[in-house]
Short mmCIF file of C-alpha atoms in Angstrom, two decimals:
data_model
loop_
_atom_site.label_atom_id
_atom_site.label_comp_id
_atom_site.label_asym_id
_atom_site.label_seq_id
_atom_site.Cartn_x
_atom_site.Cartn_y
_atom_site.Cartn_z
CA MET A 1 -41.23 1.23 16.89
CA PHE A 2 -44.52 1.46 18.98
CA THR A 3 -46.33 4.23 20.54
CA GLY A 4 -48.54 1.77 23.90
CA LEU A 5 -51.72 3.50 22.24
CA VAL A 6 -53.64 -0.16 21.59
CA GLU A 7 -55.26 -0.86 18.12
CA GLU A 8 -56.68 -4.05 18.62
CA LEU A 9 -58.07 -7.09 20.67
CA GLY A 10 -55.98 -10.27 19.17
CA ARG A 11 -56.20 -13.47 20.21
CA VAL A 12 -54.11 -16.53 20.10
CA ALA A 13 -54.41 -18.68 17.15
CA ARG A 14 -52.78 -21.66 17.82
CA VAL A 15 -48.55 -21.90 19.67
CA ASP A 16 -46.22 -24.37 17.64
CA ASP A 17 -43.23 -25.73 19.94
CA GLN A 18 -39.91 -25.57 18.29
CA GLY A 19 -37.63 -26.64 19.94
CA ASP A 20 -35.68 -23.44 21.24
CA SER A 21 -38.96 -21.27 20.43
CA VAL A 22 -41.80 -21.18 19.51
CA ARG A 23 -44.19 -20.33 16.19
CA LEU A 24 -46.84 -17.97 17.32
CA THR A 25 -50.06 -17.95 15.11
CA VAL A 26 -51.75 -14.32 16.35
CA GLN A 27 -55.80 -13.06 15.16
CA GLY A 28 -55.63 -10.02 14.34
CA PRO A 29 -57.71 -8.67 10.89
CA ALA A 30 -56.99 -5.10 12.10
CA VAL A 31 -53.46 -4.44 12.34
CA LEU A 32 -53.24 -6.70 9.22
CA THR A 33 -54.48 -4.12 6.58
CA ASP A 34 -51.76 -3.04 5.87
CA ALA A 35 -49.38 -5.40 7.14
CA ALA A 36 -46.48 -7.37 5.08
CA HIS A 37 -44.22 -10.00 5.59
CA GLY A 38 -41.00 -8.60 7.89
CA ASP A 39 -43.56 -6.02 9.22
CA SER A 40 -42.71 -5.17 13.96
CA ILE A 41 -46.11 -5.85 15.56
CA SER A 42 -46.23 -5.61 19.27
CA VAL A 43 -48.58 -8.41 21.15
CA SER A 44 -48.90 -7.40 24.90
CA GLY A 45 -45.61 -5.25 24.16
CA VAL A 46 -43.75 -7.34 22.56
CA CYS A 47 -42.45 -6.47 19.69
CA LEU A 48 -42.84 -9.58 16.90
CA THR A 49 -41.70 -9.47 12.84
CA VAL A 50 -43.79 -11.25 10.65
CA VAL A 51 -43.09 -14.04 9.09
CA ALA A 52 -46.25 -15.36 6.99
CA ARG A 53 -49.83 -14.28 7.39
CA GLN A 54 -52.72 -15.41 6.26
CA GLY A 55 -56.50 -14.81 6.17
CA ASP A 56 -56.71 -12.44 9.18
CA THR A 57 -53.73 -13.80 10.95
CA PHE A 58 -49.63 -13.49 11.03
CA THR A 59 -47.36 -15.57 12.00
CA ALA A 60 -44.11 -14.75 13.93
CA ASP A 61 -41.25 -16.03 15.65
CA VAL A 62 -40.59 -16.04 19.09
CA MET A 63 -37.11 -16.90 21.00
CA ARG A 64 -36.17 -18.56 24.06
CA GLN A 65 -34.94 -15.63 25.78
CA THR A 66 -38.54 -13.78 24.65
CA LEU A 67 -39.88 -17.10 26.34
CA ALA A 68 -38.63 -16.68 30.06
CA MET A 69 -38.93 -13.00 30.26
CA SER A 70 -42.25 -11.92 29.64
CA THR A 71 -45.88 -14.58 29.04
CA VAL A 72 -45.71 -15.15 25.63
CA GLY A 73 -44.24 -18.84 26.89
CA ALA A 74 -48.15 -19.06 28.82
CA PHE A 75 -50.38 -18.08 25.37
CA GLY A 76 -51.94 -21.16 24.40
CA PRO A 77 -55.83 -20.92 21.69
CA GLY A 78 -57.91 -18.26 22.71
CA THR A 79 -55.25 -15.83 24.76
CA PRO A 80 -56.52 -12.33 24.81
CA VAL A 81 -53.43 -10.34 23.51
CA ASN A 82 -53.45 -6.20 22.75
CA LEU A 83 -52.12 -5.29 19.44
CA GLU A 84 -50.66 -2.11 18.25
CA ARG A 85 -48.24 -1.83 14.61
CA ALA A 86 -45.67 -0.42 14.13
CA ALA A 87 -45.70 3.70 14.80
CA ARG A 88 -44.89 6.18 11.38
CA VAL A 89 -42.41 8.83 10.85
CA GLY A 90 -45.38 12.25 10.94
CA ASP A 91 -47.83 9.83 13.27
CA ARG A 92 -49.02 11.45 16.06
CA LEU A 93 -47.67 9.85 19.09
CA GLY A 94 -50.15 9.94 22.51
CA GLY A 95 -48.75 7.65 24.52
CA HIS A 96 -45.02 7.54 25.44
CA ILE A 97 -41.91 5.36 23.52
CA VAL A 98 -42.06 1.68 23.63
CA GLN A 99 -39.77 -0.55 21.62
CA GLY A 100 -41.58 -3.62 22.65
CA HIS A 101 -37.96 -5.04 24.58
CA VAL A 102 -39.46 -6.42 27.91
CA ASP A 103 -37.73 -6.31 30.77
CA GLY A 104 -39.44 -8.94 32.93
CA THR A 105 -43.49 -9.25 34.75
CA ALA A 106 -44.96 -8.72 37.34
CA THR A 107 -48.39 -9.80 38.85
CA VAL A 108 -51.11 -7.91 40.18
CA VAL A 109 -51.01 -8.47 44.10
CA GLU A 110 -53.92 -5.98 44.71
CA ILE A 111 -57.16 -4.40 42.13
CA GLU A 112 -59.60 -1.36 44.09
CA GLU A 113 -62.11 -1.07 42.35
CA GLY A 114 -63.84 2.89 41.47
CA ASP A 115 -66.88 4.52 40.31
CA ALA A 116 -65.10 5.22 36.59
CA TRP A 117 -61.76 3.14 36.37
CA ARG A 118 -59.35 0.50 38.61
CA ARG A 119 -56.42 0.54 40.98
CA VAL A 120 -54.20 -1.51 40.35
CA ARG A 121 -51.17 -2.41 41.65
CA PHE A 122 -48.07 -5.08 40.73
CA ASP A 123 -45.06 -5.91 42.20
CA LEU A 124 -41.50 -4.07 41.54
CA ALA A 125 -38.68 -6.46 41.67
CA ASP A 126 -35.89 -5.01 42.72
CA ASP A 127 -33.88 -4.94 39.67
CA LEU A 128 -36.67 -3.03 37.85
CA ALA A 129 -37.25 -0.61 40.90
CA PRO A 130 -35.00 2.17 40.19
CA LEU A 131 -36.05 2.48 36.11
CA LEU A 132 -39.77 3.47 37.61
CA VAL A 133 -40.94 6.96 39.64
CA ASP A 134 -43.81 8.25 40.36
CA LYS A 135 -46.48 10.00 37.18
CA GLY A 136 -43.24 8.55 34.88
CA SER A 137 -44.44 6.34 32.23
CA VAL A 138 -43.91 3.03 31.79
CA THR A 139 -45.71 -0.62 29.43
CA LEU A 140 -47.61 -2.86 30.53
CA ASP A 141 -48.80 -5.62 28.12
CA GLY A 142 -47.77 -3.21 25.35
CA VAL A 143 -49.88 -0.11 26.84
CA SER A 144 -48.20 3.06 27.07
CA LEU A 145 -49.66 4.33 31.71
CA THR A 146 -48.60 6.45 33.50
CA VAL A 147 -47.72 5.75 37.57
CA SER A 148 -50.05 7.04 39.79
CA ALA A 149 -48.17 5.57 42.83
CA ILE A 150 -44.49 3.80 44.20
CA SER A 151 -42.95 2.35 47.23
CA ASP A 152 -40.74 4.04 49.11
CA PRO A 153 -37.08 2.78 48.69
CA GLY A 154 -36.87 1.76 51.63
CA GLU A 155 -40.46 -0.83 52.09
CA ALA A 156 -39.59 -4.47 51.94
CA THR A 157 -41.75 -5.27 49.07
CA GLY A 158 -41.61 -3.24 46.55
CA TRP A 159 -45.06 -2.24 44.18
CA PHE A 160 -45.82 0.42 42.25
CA GLU A 161 -49.35 1.07 40.96
CA VAL A 162 -51.50 2.19 38.10
CA SER A 163 -55.49 3.86 38.11
CA LEU A 164 -57.34 2.43 34.58
CA ILE A 165 -60.03 4.49 32.45
CA PRO A 166 -62.96 2.53 30.89
CA GLU A 167 -61.55 3.33 27.98
CA THR A 168 -58.25 0.75 28.40
CA LEU A 169 -60.44 -1.43 30.20
CA ALA A 170 -62.88 -2.23 27.50
CA VAL A 171 -60.53 -2.26 24.16
CA THR A 172 -56.67 -3.95 26.76
CA THR A 173 -56.31 -6.94 27.71
CA LEU A 174 -55.82 -4.85 30.94
CA GLY A 175 -59.53 -5.21 32.14
CA GLY A 176 -59.81 -9.16 32.32
CA LYS A 177 -56.64 -9.41 35.31
CA ALA A 178 -57.32 -10.23 38.60
CA VAL A 179 -54.64 -10.80 41.42
CA GLY A 180 -52.08 -12.93 40.91
CA ASP A 181 -52.34 -12.76 37.76
CA ARG A 182 -49.34 -11.29 34.96
CA VAL A 183 -48.37 -8.90 32.73
CA ASN A 184 -44.92 -7.92 30.36
CA VAL A 185 -43.05 -4.30 31.80
CA GLU A 186 -41.32 -2.54 29.70
CA THR A 187 -39.66 0.94 31.29
CA ASP A 188 -38.89 3.69 30.20
CA VAL A 189 -35.89 3.79 27.94
CA LEU A 190 -34.82 6.82 29.09
CA ALA A 191 -34.20 5.19 32.38
CA ARG A 192 -32.54 2.09 31.21
CA HIS A 193 -29.68 5.02 29.77
CA VAL A 194 -29.87 6.54 32.19
CA ARG A 195 -28.71 3.59 34.37
CA ARG A 196 -26.28 1.63 32.27
CA MET A 197 -24.21 5.15 32.20
CA LEU A 198 -24.79 5.71 36.12
CA ARG A 199 -23.08 2.17 35.76
CA LEU A 200 -20.48 3.47 33.84
CA ASP A 201 -19.79 6.27 36.19
CA ALA A 202 -19.70 4.41 39.42
CA LEU A 203 -17.49 2.05 37.42
CA ASP A 204 -15.09 4.08 36.77
CA ALA A 205 -14.54 5.70 40.21
CA ASP A 206 -13.31 2.19 41.10
CA ARG A 207 -10.44 2.55 38.38
CA PRO A 208 -6.76 4.47 38.71
CA ARG A 209 -6.04 7.33 37.00
CA ASP A 210 -3.21 9.03 35.16
CA ALA A 211 -2.91 12.24 37.39
CA THR A 212 -0.57 13.52 35.20
CA ALA A 213 -3.12 13.04 31.92
CA PRO A 214 -5.07 15.86 30.25
CA VAL A 215 -9.39 15.29 31.06
CA ASP A 216 -10.18 15.91 27.82
CA ALA A 217 -7.06 13.69 26.31
CA VAL A 218 -9.45 10.38 26.98
CA ASP A 219 -12.88 9.68 24.92
CA PRO A 220 -15.20 8.65 26.86
CA PHE A 221 -17.16 7.19 23.83
CA ASP A 222 -13.74 4.70 23.10
CA PRO A 223 -13.81 0.70 25.47
CA ALA A 224 -10.47 0.61 24.26
CA ALA A 225 -9.14 3.81 25.57
CA THR A 226 -11.84 3.61 28.71
CA GLY A 227 -12.01 -0.29 29.18
CA ARG A 228 -15.78 -0.17 30.19
CA PRO A 229 -17.40 -2.81 28.01
#
């Protein structure tokens, strides 16, 4: 579990193709001060497990599914990455609850420069649109941000915006993004759970029911009783 507050701007040192996976070596001395084998580190929003460490670098294995869902497949030696160690119980939660489980990617479509900030607009895939809300939380490349504006449901093309302060521009990879660049997107875990429950409720509504059975006779969390997946 992470907070979306980037600790260090690291870089990819090496990428080794393993056939159905990739072995990624990342340089990040700050996050390695107390990291050990098996620890989790967020690499630009992707939760990876340390399988080896040497000096100021650590190595992690990335599955094919992760490569397909995220920007990790485009990483090469020298690629800058946002790094964050897993949160500890008792720490302040300065950002929001971040799992490091990427839902997909978004592409920068517009950038507006302000006096001390930057407004960045991203495209919004149809499957992610229900999971983002104005003033809600979103994680982009591992950075906890607030959605500052979002397209209306009736618009032909979905989009959402975030406003970046100078600190975020200076200490994360978001400061170097240009139109056409992609970022990893993780939506709010609570929104994902709500969507799942609504889908199950809609599925239940379409199933025939036994009118003689008491309303509370069926355990709603028992798949055998409800027929839910």
